[in-house]
Amino acid sequence: MIIAVDGPTASGKGTISKKLATHFGLPHLDTGLLYRAVGRQVILNGGDPDNAGDALTAVAFPDELLDDPVLRNEATGSLASRASVHPAVRKALFERQRAFAKQGGGAVLDGRDIGTVIAPDADVKLFITASVTARAQRRFNEMEQRGVSISLSEIEADLERRDARDTGRKDAPLLAAEDAFVIDTSELGIEEAFAAALETIAQSQTS
Ligand code: C5P
């Protein structure tokens, strides 16, 4: 079974995907991490993420970079969003993601274009979303726990900028696939959101 999970930043899609993968015994790929590695590598190369050539060169990041905690920072998220606009970058990362989706036994992938571009043939497509206020508050709590000093309003502004860029780009914009099930997690805790995802999957398999 291939499960495609898309949605904006801090919607809960990563946590839900990990829990789904454990529940169904499937491998999980956080595709945002690949774009984050590209964004980070551009800076390590002394390049500019808005430059298509610099961003494409950075696709050759070393695999160890995927384990670097700096990838989880808000700043790296913004770099990823800028680097991921370039069609050549998306194309260069396509096969890696597609191969992961097509491995025997299935997989869970989360990102922005899984249900629309990477795995349009997925058995189940979930689009996990939440209000900007709810997402900003979650990210703020996460940062506070990690001891990162950043204000709620800064986070909210960054999320809005990132949403606008991800939704407005020409190539593979952030978009719910037509056959995706939308789950709004604004008012849900992690366990409730996970239960809603499980129920949606169960229903989609019987219909
Ligand atoms: O999900 P995450 O916040 O880690 O993603 C970082 C950035 O990578 C997103 O803002 C988006 O621009 C980009 N991304 C993408 N396509 C994906 C996953 C992430 O363009 N499938």
XYZ file of N, CA, C and O and ligand atoms in Angstrom:
849
model
N 0.845 -1.202 0.000
C 0.000 0.000 0.000
C 0.887 1.262 0.000
O 1.784 1.382 0.833
N 0.606 2.169 -0.912
C 1.312 3.461 -0.906
C 0.376 4.487 -0.269
O -0.781 4.638 -0.688
N 0.879 5.169 0.760
C 0.096 6.230 1.402
C 0.798 7.563 1.135
O 1.967 7.737 1.495
N 0.100 8.472 0.469
C 0.642 9.795 0.155
C 0.073 10.794 1.150
O -1.145 10.866 1.332
N 0.959 11.537 1.802
C 0.506 12.520 2.793
C 1.069 13.889 2.414
O 2.286 14.080 2.408
N 0.203 14.804 2.067
C 0.653 16.158 1.717
C 0.049 17.174 2.670
O -0.911 16.877 3.385
N 0.599 18.382 2.619
C 0.048 19.452 3.443
C 1.099 20.495 3.746
O 2.285 20.283 3.470
N 0.670 21.636 4.292
C 1.627 22.703 4.607
C 2.469 22.386 5.834
O 2.203 21.415 6.556
N 3.472 23.223 6.047
C 4.369 23.111 7.194
C 3.607 23.119 8.512
O 2.675 23.913 8.675
N 4.020 22.258 9.436
C 3.482 22.214 10.798
C 1.993 21.878 10.854
O 1.307 22.238 11.801
N 1.518 21.176 9.842
C 0.111 20.760 9.837
C -0.070 19.477 10.638
O -1.188 19.076 10.936
N 1.055 18.821 10.932
C 1.005 17.533 11.630
C 1.255 16.379 10.676
O 1.265 15.216 11.083
N 1.519 16.683 9.404
C 1.652 15.600 8.408
C 2.853 14.694 8.686
O 2.769 13.493 8.462
N 3.935 15.265 9.208
C 5.128 14.458 9.483
C 4.869 13.457 10.603
O 5.182 12.270 10.481
N 4.268 13.941 11.686
C 3.983 13.081 12.834
C 2.985 11.997 12.441
O 3.165 10.817 12.762
N 1.940 12.402 11.739
C 0.915 11.431 11.309
C 1.555 10.386 10.394
O 1.305 9.186 10.523
N 2.416 10.822 9.477
C 3.050 9.886 8.537
C 3.908 8.860 9.271
O 3.877 7.677 8.951
N 4.684 9.343 10.231
C 5.549 8.423 11.002
C 4.704 7.392 11.734
O 5.015 6.203 11.749
N 3.609 7.857 12.328
C 2.753 6.938 13.081
C 2.058 5.951 12.138
O 1.885 4.782 12.476
N 1.679 6.420 10.968
C 1.043 5.522 9.990
C 2.044 4.447 9.549
O 1.699 3.276 9.421
N 3.281 4.886 9.323
C 4.311 3.941 8.878
C 4.525 2.853 9.928
O 4.590 1.670 9.611
N 4.605 3.254 11.193
C 4.775 2.275 12.274
C 3.565 1.348 12.342
O 3.694 0.128 12.422
N 2.386 1.947 12.281
C 1.146 1.170 12.389
C 1.045 0.104 11.296
O 0.677 -1.037 11.560
N 1.354 0.490 10.063
C 1.203 -0.449 8.942
C 2.498 -1.208 8.620
O 2.535 -2.000 7.692
N 3.569 -0.917 9.376
C 4.849 -1.589 9.138
C 5.432 -1.234 7.779
O 6.004 -2.086 7.085
N 5.297 0.041 7.394
C 5.805 0.485 6.089
C 6.997 1.423 6.267
O 7.070 2.157 7.262
N 7.912 1.477 5.295
C 8.988 2.469 5.367
C 8.425 3.871 5.106
O 7.414 4.017 4.408
N 9.084 4.864 5.680
C 8.580 6.246 5.581
C 9.643 7.180 5.009
O 10.800 7.108 5.417
N 9.249 8.030 4.094
C 10.168 9.052 3.578
C 9.583 10.448 3.788
O 8.493 10.755 3.306
N 10.351 11.254 4.535
C 10.006 12.675 4.724
C 10.670 13.419 3.563
O 11.865 13.715 3.612
N 9.905 13.706 2.516
C 10.527 14.293 1.319
C 10.969 15.738 1.545
O 11.845 16.234 0.839
N 10.369 16.396 2.543
C 10.783 17.765 2.855
C 12.250 17.811 3.257
O 12.954 18.794 2.997
N 12.701 16.714 3.866
C 14.084 16.647 4.327
C 15.055 16.709 3.130
O 16.140 17.291 3.235
N 14.652 16.134 2.006
C 15.514 16.174 0.804
C 15.658 17.624 0.329
O 16.753 18.073 0.000
N 14.533 18.346 0.313
C 14.596 19.756 -0.113
C 15.351 20.605 0.906
O 16.035 21.560 0.546
N 15.214 20.232 2.184
C 15.965 20.954 3.224
C 17.469 20.740 3.037
O 18.267 21.665 3.206
N 17.838 19.506 2.683
C 19.261 19.213 2.467
C 19.784 20.023 1.271
O 20.909 20.546 1.311
N 18.961 20.154 0.244
C 19.384 20.958 -0.916
C 19.575 22.418 -0.489
O 20.603 23.044 -0.796
N 18.591 22.947 0.264
C 18.683 24.342 0.725
C 19.934 24.574 1.553
O 20.641 25.573 1.388
N 20.226 23.648 2.439
C 21.403 23.762 3.312
C 22.698 23.648 2.504
O 23.650 24.390 2.711
N 22.716 22.699 1.562
C 23.925 22.475 0.768
C 24.244 23.699 -0.098
O 25.415 24.020 -0.315
N 23.201 24.395 -0.563
C 23.445 25.615 -1.356
C 24.290 26.590 -0.542
O 25.270 27.153 -1.039
N 23.898 26.749 0.733
C 24.620 27.695 1.597
C 26.041 27.194 1.869
O 27.005 27.960 1.829
N 26.175 25.881 2.115
C 27.512 25.314 2.358
C 28.408 25.507 1.143
O 29.622 25.664 1.258
N 27.785 25.520 -0.051
C 28.553 25.731 -1.292
C 28.829 27.213 -1.549
O 29.475 27.554 -2.531
N 28.260 28.081 -0.691
C 28.411 29.522 -0.904
C 27.528 30.029 -2.029
O 27.805 31.073 -2.630
N 26.444 29.299 -2.325
C 25.557 29.691 -3.424
C 24.304 30.415 -2.964
O 24.175 30.785 -1.796
N 23.374 30.587 -3.910
C 22.138 31.330 -3.676
C 20.955 30.419 -4.044
O 20.858 29.979 -5.201
N 20.058 30.126 -3.083
C 18.957 29.196 -3.374
C 17.985 29.706 -4.442
O 17.238 28.917 -5.025
N 17.999 31.010 -4.699
C 17.112 31.543 -5.743
C 17.696 31.334 -7.137
O 17.017 31.545 -8.143
N 18.973 30.946 -7.185
C 19.630 30.710 -8.465
C 19.466 29.229 -8.843
O 19.902 28.340 -8.107
N 18.838 28.984 -9.999
C 18.514 27.602 -10.393
C 19.767 26.730 -10.505
O 19.752 25.567 -10.084
N 20.846 27.291 -11.033
C 22.090 26.531 -11.209
C 22.691 26.137 -9.867
O 23.087 24.984 -9.656
N 22.735 27.094 -8.938
C 23.287 26.821 -7.596
C 22.453 25.757 -6.902
O 22.988 24.849 -6.249
N 21.128 25.874 -7.038
C 20.229 24.922 -6.358
C 20.396 23.520 -6.950
O 20.442 22.534 -6.219
N 20.547 23.447 -8.255
C 20.701 22.129 -8.894
C 22.019 21.468 -8.485
O 22.059 20.269 -8.206
N 23.088 22.249 -8.408
C 24.383 21.701 -7.976
C 24.260 21.093 -6.577
O 24.843 20.047 -6.274
N 23.437 21.739 -5.733
C 23.310 21.304 -4.335
C 22.519 20.005 -4.173
O 22.515 19.410 -3.087
N 21.877 19.533 -5.247
C 21.147 18.262 -5.175
C 22.124 17.116 -4.887
O 21.749 16.083 -4.327
N 23.393 17.331 -5.201
C 24.416 16.299 -4.950
C 24.912 16.350 -3.501
O 26.070 16.047 -3.224
N 24.033 16.705 -2.566
C 24.436 16.774 -1.152
C 24.824 15.375 -0.665
O 24.277 14.366 -1.144
N 25.767 15.283 0.313
C 26.113 13.956 0.853
C 24.974 13.435 1.736
O 24.330 14.229 2.421
N 24.736 12.135 1.726
C 23.628 11.549 2.490
C 23.709 11.843 3.992
O 22.681 11.960 4.654
N 24.951 11.988 4.515
C 25.104 12.266 5.961
C 24.405 13.573 6.348
O 23.992 13.752 7.487
N 24.285 14.472 5.385
C 23.669 15.767 5.684
C 22.226 15.586 6.179
O 21.718 16.393 6.959
N 21.585 14.507 5.734
C 20.189 14.260 6.120
C 20.038 14.070 7.633
O 18.946 14.223 8.167
N 21.145 13.742 8.311
C 21.094 13.539 9.769
C 21.459 14.797 10.561
O 21.452 14.781 11.793
N 21.806 15.868 9.864
C 22.237 17.085 10.553
C 21.024 17.811 11.151
O 20.085 18.158 10.418
N 21.013 18.040 12.493
C 19.856 18.693 13.125
C 19.565 20.087 12.569
O 18.437 20.578 12.683
N 20.558 20.720 11.953
C 20.345 22.072 11.413
C 19.263 22.049 10.318
O 18.606 23.058 10.044
N 19.038 20.880 9.758
C 18.016 20.759 8.712
C 16.613 21.057 9.258
O 15.712 21.415 8.513
N 16.447 20.889 10.570
C 15.116 21.064 11.188
C 14.790 22.528 11.494
O 13.669 22.835 11.887
N 15.752 23.412 11.340
C 15.525 24.825 11.676
C 14.580 25.514 10.704
O 14.487 25.143 9.541
N 13.928 26.563 11.222
C 13.044 27.375 10.378
C 13.814 27.957 9.202
O 13.330 28.010 8.076
N 15.048 28.415 9.485
C 15.843 29.063 8.437
C 16.100 28.086 7.290
O 16.012 28.457 6.109
N 16.372 26.828 7.624
C 16.614 25.832 6.569
C 15.319 25.546 5.819
O 15.336 25.310 4.600
N 14.182 25.584 6.530
C 12.888 25.391 5.874
C 12.665 26.445 4.799
O 12.171 26.154 3.697
N 13.034 27.672 5.100
C 12.870 28.755 4.119
C 13.805 28.563 2.927
O 13.424 28.786 1.776
N 15.042 28.145 3.215
C 15.999 27.887 2.118
C 15.467 26.770 1.219
O 15.550 26.844 -0.015
N 14.867 25.736 1.864
C 14.314 24.608 1.111
C 13.184 25.090 0.209
O 13.093 24.693 -0.968
N 12.339 25.933 0.754
C 11.203 26.428 -0.008
C 11.686 27.226 -1.228
O 11.113 27.133 -2.318
N 12.769 27.990 -1.053
C 13.314 28.771 -2.177
C 13.960 27.856 -3.215
O 13.746 28.003 -4.422
N 14.719 26.864 -2.743
C 15.415 25.973 -3.685
C 14.438 25.056 -4.424
O 14.695 24.650 -5.559
N 13.306 24.747 -3.770
C 12.379 23.769 -4.354
C 11.500 24.353 -5.448
O 10.753 23.626 -6.098
N 11.601 25.653 -5.648
C 10.821 26.320 -6.708
C 11.325 25.899 -8.097
O 10.556 25.840 -9.052
N 12.622 25.581 -8.201
C 13.231 25.331 -9.515
C 12.846 23.956 -10.066
O 13.131 22.923 -9.429
N 12.239 23.928 -11.265
C 11.822 22.653 -11.853
C 12.964 21.654 -11.974
O 12.759 20.451 -11.765
N 14.190 22.116 -12.256
C 15.322 21.185 -12.427
C 15.635 20.472 -11.113
O 16.023 19.300 -11.111
N 15.472 21.168 -10.008
C 15.713 20.563 -8.692
C 14.665 19.489 -8.426
O 14.975 18.367 -8.014
N 13.423 19.809 -8.712
C 12.335 18.857 -8.479
C 12.532 17.614 -9.338
O 12.320 16.493 -8.899
N 12.950 17.859 -10.587
C 13.154 16.741 -11.516
C 14.294 15.843 -11.016
O 14.194 14.619 -11.053
N 15.350 16.491 -10.517
C 16.517 15.727 -10.051
C 16.176 14.871 -8.826
O 16.801 13.845 -8.602
N 15.201 15.308 -8.028
C 14.843 14.536 -6.832
C 13.698 13.558 -7.096
O 13.342 12.749 -6.232
N 13.134 13.620 -8.301
C 11.942 12.810 -8.613
C 12.194 11.305 -8.485
O 11.486 10.605 -7.765
N 13.233 10.805 -9.168
C 13.469 9.353 -9.227
C 13.678 8.736 -7.849
O 13.179 7.651 -7.568
N 14.423 9.453 -7.026
C 14.699 8.962 -5.668
C 13.378 8.752 -4.897
O 13.176 7.737 -4.231
N 12.495 9.716 -5.022
C 11.211 9.635 -4.315
C 10.299 8.589 -4.950
O 9.620 7.817 -4.265
N 10.317 8.559 -6.276
C 9.463 7.610 -7.003
C 9.879 6.161 -6.675
O 9.031 5.303 -6.458
N 11.192 5.936 -6.650
C 11.699 4.594 -6.353
C 11.296 4.184 -4.937
O 10.938 3.031 -4.687
N 11.335 5.144 -4.021
C 10.935 4.836 -2.641
C 9.457 4.433 -2.603
O 9.074 3.466 -1.949
N 8.639 5.195 -3.343
C 7.193 4.915 -3.360
C 6.896 3.543 -3.952
O 6.006 2.837 -3.491
N 7.677 3.140 -4.961
C 7.376 1.918 -5.713
C 8.028 0.662 -5.135
O 7.900 -0.416 -5.717
N 8.779 0.786 -4.033
C 9.443 -0.410 -3.501
C 8.380 -1.441 -3.089
O 7.256 -1.085 -2.731
N 8.762 -2.707 -3.138
C 7.825 -3.787 -2.843
C 7.219 -3.634 -1.460
O 7.917 -3.302 -0.517
N 5.934 -3.844 -1.351
C 5.291 -3.788 -0.038
C 4.698 -2.444 0.308
O 3.901 -2.334 1.221
N 5.106 -1.425 -0.423
C 4.515 -0.108 -0.202
C 5.341 0.816 0.671
O 6.443 0.458 1.114
N 4.819 2.012 0.903
C 5.554 3.038 1.638
C 4.622 4.189 2.013
O 3.545 4.341 1.434
N 5.094 4.963 2.974
C 4.409 6.216 3.328
C 5.353 7.345 2.958
O 6.532 7.318 3.334
N 4.881 8.301 2.179
C 5.713 9.463 1.831
C 4.953 10.711 2.229
O 3.725 10.790 2.013
N 5.653 11.683 2.803
C 4.974 12.948 3.056
C 5.722 14.107 2.431
O 6.941 14.055 2.261
N 4.945 15.107 1.993
C 5.540 16.255 1.313
C 4.486 17.247 0.862
O 3.531 17.545 1.599
N 4.682 17.764 -0.343
C 3.758 18.756 -0.898
C 3.095 18.262 -2.185
O 2.033 18.714 -2.554
N 3.800 17.356 -2.890
C 3.336 16.943 -4.228
C 3.312 15.425 -4.368
O 3.457 14.904 -5.461
N 3.156 14.727 -3.259
C 3.211 13.257 -3.315
C 1.979 12.720 -4.058
O 2.108 11.915 -4.987
N 0.803 13.195 -3.658
C -0.422 12.701 -4.292
C -0.623 13.204 -5.703
O -1.339 12.594 -6.499
N 0.030 14.316 -6.042
C -0.178 14.907 -7.370
C 0.909 14.531 -8.374
O 0.626 14.349 -9.557
N 2.169 14.420 -7.924
C 3.281 14.230 -8.866
C 4.076 12.937 -8.611
O 4.320 12.165 -9.529
N 4.480 12.732 -7.366
C 5.382 11.604 -7.069
C 4.637 10.268 -7.108
O 5.120 9.296 -7.688
N 3.471 10.228 -6.493
C 2.718 8.962 -6.463
C 1.237 9.220 -6.740
O 0.386 9.011 -5.864
N 0.936 9.665 -7.964
C -0.484 9.907 -8.278
C -1.295 8.610 -8.223
O -2.516 8.640 -8.148
N -0.568 7.468 -8.225
C -1.207 6.152 -8.168
C -1.311 5.617 -6.732
O -1.596 4.439 -6.530
N -1.079 6.472 -5.739
C -1.120 6.024 -4.337
C -2.480 5.421 -4.001
O -3.504 5.836 -4.550
N -2.470 4.452 -3.087
C -3.725 3.798 -2.695
C -4.592 4.727 -1.859
O -5.811 4.698 -1.942
N -3.934 5.531 -1.040
C -4.660 6.511 -0.220
C -3.896 7.823 -0.239
O -2.662 7.833 -0.124
N -4.643 8.921 -0.388
C -4.018 10.251 -0.356
C -4.660 11.070 0.751
O -5.886 11.210 0.772
N -3.819 11.557 1.641
C -4.326 12.410 2.714
C -3.765 13.811 2.512
O -2.593 13.960 2.136
N -4.568 14.821 2.756
C -4.084 16.203 2.745
C -4.336 16.735 4.145
O -5.481 16.915 4.565
N -3.241 16.913 4.882
C -3.332 17.331 6.284
C -3.109 18.836 6.358
O -2.073 19.342 5.915
N -4.080 19.539 6.902
C -3.937 20.986 6.967
C -4.346 21.500 8.354
O -4.835 20.734 9.184
N -4.110 22.774 8.606
C -4.525 23.423 9.865
C -4.387 24.928 9.657
O -3.676 25.366 8.742
N -5.048 25.698 10.502
C -4.983 27.152 10.372
C -3.544 27.638 10.618
O -2.768 26.952 11.301
N -3.225 28.817 10.089
C -1.877 29.381 10.291
C -1.622 29.576 11.788
O -0.535 29.281 12.291
N -2.645 30.045 12.507
C -2.482 30.293 13.945
C -2.122 28.997 14.679
O -1.186 28.976 15.497
N -2.847 27.938 14.381
C -2.574 26.657 15.059
C -1.184 26.148 14.694
O -0.438 25.666 15.555
N -0.817 26.274 13.436
C 0.490 25.761 12.993
C 1.635 26.567 13.607
O 2.664 26.020 14.018
N 1.437 27.900 13.675
C 2.488 28.763 14.237
C 2.682 28.442 15.720
O 3.818 28.376 16.200
N 1.574 28.217 16.416
C 1.668 27.912 17.851
C 2.428 26.593 18.072
O 3.294 26.504 18.939
N 2.138 25.599 17.240
C 2.833 24.305 17.347
C 4.334 24.468 17.119
O 5.158 23.946 17.858
N 4.659 25.194 16.048
C 6.076 25.380 15.719
C 6.785 26.145 16.831
O 7.909 25.851 17.198
N 6.053 27.136 17.411
C 6.610 27.941 18.510
C 6.925 27.030 19.708
O 8.011 27.103 20.287
N 5.978 26.154 20.069
C 6.189 25.234 21.203
C 7.386 24.323 20.951
O 8.200 24.073 21.838
N 7.482 23.855 19.709
C 8.578 22.965 19.311
C 9.928 23.673 19.480
O 10.875 23.128 20.041
N 9.974 24.921 19.006
C 11.213 25.709 19.066
C 11.584 26.003 20.524
O 12.745 25.956 20.910
N 10.562 26.318 21.321
C 10.786 26.627 22.729
C 11.409 25.407 23.428
O 12.375 25.538 24.183
N 10.859 24.238 23.124
C 11.382 22.993 23.721
C 12.826 22.753 23.337
O 13.609 22.218 24.106
N 13.158 23.166 22.111
C 14.531 22.961 21.634
C 15.453 24.103 22.054
O 16.627 24.115 21.683
N 14.869 25.078 22.790
C 15.672 26.191 23.291
C 16.018 27.224 22.221
O 16.943 28.018 22.389
N 15.244 27.222 21.111
C 15.488 28.202 20.041
C 14.651 29.440 20.337
O 13.444 29.336 20.599
N 15.289 30.609 20.324
C 14.560 31.833 20.633
C 14.028 32.473 19.348
O 14.795 32.951 18.509
N 12.700 32.458 19.202
C 12.048 33.067 18.038
C 10.622 33.435 18.461
O 10.013 32.707 19.250
N 10.104 34.581 17.993
C 8.776 35.005 18.453
C 7.676 34.350 17.624
O 7.896 33.941 16.484
N 6.489 34.287 18.224
C 5.329 33.686 17.557
C 5.020 34.436 16.260
O 4.708 33.818 15.230
N 5.122 35.774 16.329
C 4.773 36.546 15.126
C 5.792 36.318 14.004
O 5.436 36.279 12.823
N 7.056 36.114 14.365
C 8.076 35.812 13.338
C 7.746 34.480 12.658
O 7.852 34.343 11.438
N 7.364 33.507 13.484
C 7.038 32.178 12.941
C 5.825 32.274 12.025
O 5.806 31.725 10.922
N 4.813 33.017 12.480
C 3.582 33.150 11.689
C 3.891 33.796 10.336
O 3.418 33.329 9.298
N 4.707 34.844 10.371
C 5.060 35.532 9.116
C 5.829 34.596 8.192
O 5.598 34.552 6.972
N 6.730 33.802 8.776
C 7.526 32.867 7.974
C 6.635 31.791 7.351
O 6.787 31.446 6.178
N 5.684 31.276 8.130
C 4.777 30.245 7.607
C 3.960 30.797 6.438
O 3.768 30.132 5.424
N 3.482 32.036 6.605
C 2.659 32.639 5.546
C 3.466 32.841 4.274
O 2.989 32.590 3.168
N 4.732 33.265 4.445
C 5.606 33.462 3.277
C 5.826 32.130 2.573
O 5.761 32.024 1.357
N 6.085 31.103 3.393
C 6.388 29.789 2.837
C 5.152 29.182 2.139
O 5.254 28.627 1.044
N 3.974 29.333 2.777
C 2.727 28.836 2.174
C 2.516 29.499 0.824
O 2.155 28.836 -0.156
N 2.722 30.822 0.783
C 2.473 31.572 -0.453
C 3.416 31.085 -1.548
O 3.017 30.878 -2.700
N 4.690 30.858 -1.199
C 5.670 30.410 -2.190
C 5.344 28.986 -2.660
O 5.328 28.691 -3.844
N 5.029 28.100 -1.704
C 4.760 26.695 -2.044
C 3.464 26.549 -2.853
O 3.363 25.695 -3.734
N 2.470 27.377 -2.532
C 1.181 27.276 -3.216
C 1.217 27.972 -4.568
O 0.560 27.541 -5.513
N 2.017 29.021 -4.646
C 2.012 29.850 -5.853
C 2.981 29.410 -6.936
O 2.916 29.900 -8.064
N 3.898 28.488 -6.639
C 4.883 28.126 -7.652
C 4.216 27.364 -8.801
O 3.190 26.688 -8.606
N 4.841 27.481 -9.986
C 4.258 26.877 -11.192
C 4.389 25.365 -11.187
O 3.485 24.636 -11.559
N 5.593 24.886 -10.777
C 5.878 23.453 -10.853
C 5.503 22.770 -9.539
O 6.018 23.131 -8.483
N 4.587 21.800 -9.610
C 4.192 21.001 -8.443
C 3.838 21.846 -7.217
O 4.435 21.704 -6.156
N 2.862 22.755 -7.357
C 2.498 23.568 -6.182
C 1.858 22.729 -5.086
O 1.378 21.623 -5.352
N 1.885 23.285 -3.869
C 1.210 22.628 -2.750
C -0.283 22.637 -3.041
O -0.893 23.704 -3.153
N -0.830 21.435 -3.178
C -2.209 21.321 -3.650
C -2.759 19.962 -3.236
O -2.061 18.957 -3.356
N -4.019 19.949 -2.788
C -4.629 18.648 -2.483
C -5.004 17.984 -3.798
O -5.615 18.619 -4.662
N -4.615 16.718 -3.974
C -5.021 15.983 -5.178
C -6.551 15.891 -5.165
O -7.168 15.931 -4.103
N -7.126 15.772 -6.342
C -8.601 15.725 -6.427
C -9.188 14.586 -5.610
O -10.280 14.699 -5.062
N -8.434 13.483 -5.553
C -8.943 12.327 -4.819
C -8.332 12.206 -3.416
O -8.338 11.127 -2.825
N -7.831 13.331 -2.887
C -7.256 13.306 -1.531
C -8.348 13.536 -0.485
O -9.329 14.247 -0.746
N -8.165 12.953 0.689
C -9.059 13.196 1.816
C -8.420 14.286 2.664
O -7.267 14.146 3.085
N -9.167 15.361 2.891
C -8.616 16.490 3.649
C -8.928 16.314 5.139
O -10.070 16.060 5.509
N -7.895 16.442 5.964
C -8.079 16.381 7.419
C -7.550 17.679 8.023
O -6.377 18.008 7.848
N -8.432 18.430 8.685
C -8.023 19.684 9.326
C -7.687 19.381 10.787
O -8.559 18.949 11.549
N -6.438 19.591 11.162
C -5.984 19.232 12.511
C -5.948 20.424 13.474
O -5.421 20.297 14.580
N -6.517 21.588 13.047
C -6.436 22.800 13.887
C -6.894 22.535 15.316
O -6.302 23.028 16.270
N -7.969 21.775 15.452
C -8.555 21.543 16.785
C -8.215 20.164 17.335
O -8.827 19.721 18.291
N -7.297 19.454 16.683
C -7.020 18.073 17.096
C -5.644 17.924 17.731
O -4.679 18.533 17.283
N -5.556 17.087 18.754
C -4.262 16.699 19.313
C -3.661 15.632 18.409
O -4.327 15.164 17.475
N -2.416 15.224 18.698
C -1.733 14.250 17.835
C -2.513 12.938 17.721
O -2.727 12.417 16.629
N -2.957 12.413 18.878
C -3.646 11.118 18.853
C -4.972 11.204 18.109
O -5.350 10.286 17.387
N -5.674 12.348 18.283
C -6.959 12.518 17.572
C -6.727 12.618 16.071
O -7.474 12.052 15.267
N -5.685 13.342 15.693
C -5.383 13.505 14.263
C -4.999 12.156 13.652
O -5.420 11.814 12.541
N -4.215 11.382 14.392
C -3.803 10.060 13.913
C -5.027 9.154 13.771
O -5.171 8.435 12.773
N -5.930 9.216 14.773
C -7.151 8.395 14.717
C -7.986 8.786 13.495
O -8.539 7.918 12.803
N -8.051 10.089 13.205
C -8.826 10.552 12.043
C -8.201 10.019 10.748
O -8.902 9.605 9.824
N -6.866 9.997 10.706
C -6.172 9.492 9.508
C -6.443 7.995 9.339
O -6.750 7.536 8.230
N -6.373 7.255 10.435
C -6.614 5.800 10.375
C -8.034 5.501 9.908
O -8.260 4.619 9.078
N -8.973 6.280 10.440
C -10.376 6.061 10.087
C -10.595 6.367 8.603
O -11.269 5.628 7.893
N -9.967 7.443 8.143
C -10.098 7.822 6.730
C -9.536 6.722 5.835
O -10.136 6.355 4.822
N -8.395 6.174 6.223
C -7.778 5.108 5.423
C -8.678 3.870 5.414
O -8.932 3.273 4.361
N -9.199 3.525 6.594
C -10.075 2.345 6.686
C -11.296 2.529 5.792
O -11.675 1.625 5.041
N -11.880 3.721 5.836
C -13.078 3.976 5.017
C -12.749 3.938 3.535
O -13.511 3.415 2.728
N -11.577 4.497 3.183
C -11.220 4.555 1.745
C -10.984 3.151 1.197
O -11.177 2.903 0.019
N -10.560 2.231 2.056
C -10.301 0.864 1.588
C -11.581 0.060 1.375
O -11.588 -0.898 0.629
N -12.658 0.482 2.044
C -13.907 -0.287 1.897
C -14.792 0.318 0.803
O -15.682 -0.329 0.301
N -14.516 1.600 0.426
C -15.403 2.238 -0.564
C -14.970 1.929 -1.989
O -13.884 1.484 -2.240
O 7.910 19.708 4.879
P 9.064 20.648 5.127
O 8.699 21.864 5.904
O 10.245 19.940 5.711
O 9.521 21.117 3.664
C 10.442 22.165 3.479
C 10.175 22.823 2.134
O 10.509 21.882 1.098
C 8.709 23.178 1.881
O 8.386 24.476 2.328
C 8.596 23.060 0.373
O 8.938 24.251 -0.270
C 9.628 22.025 -0.004
N 9.026 20.740 -0.332
C 8.546 20.563 -1.622
N 8.042 19.360 -2.006
C 7.984 18.340 -1.158
C 8.435 18.497 0.182
C 8.948 19.731 0.563
O 8.588 21.492 -2.420
N 7.502 17.157 -1.573
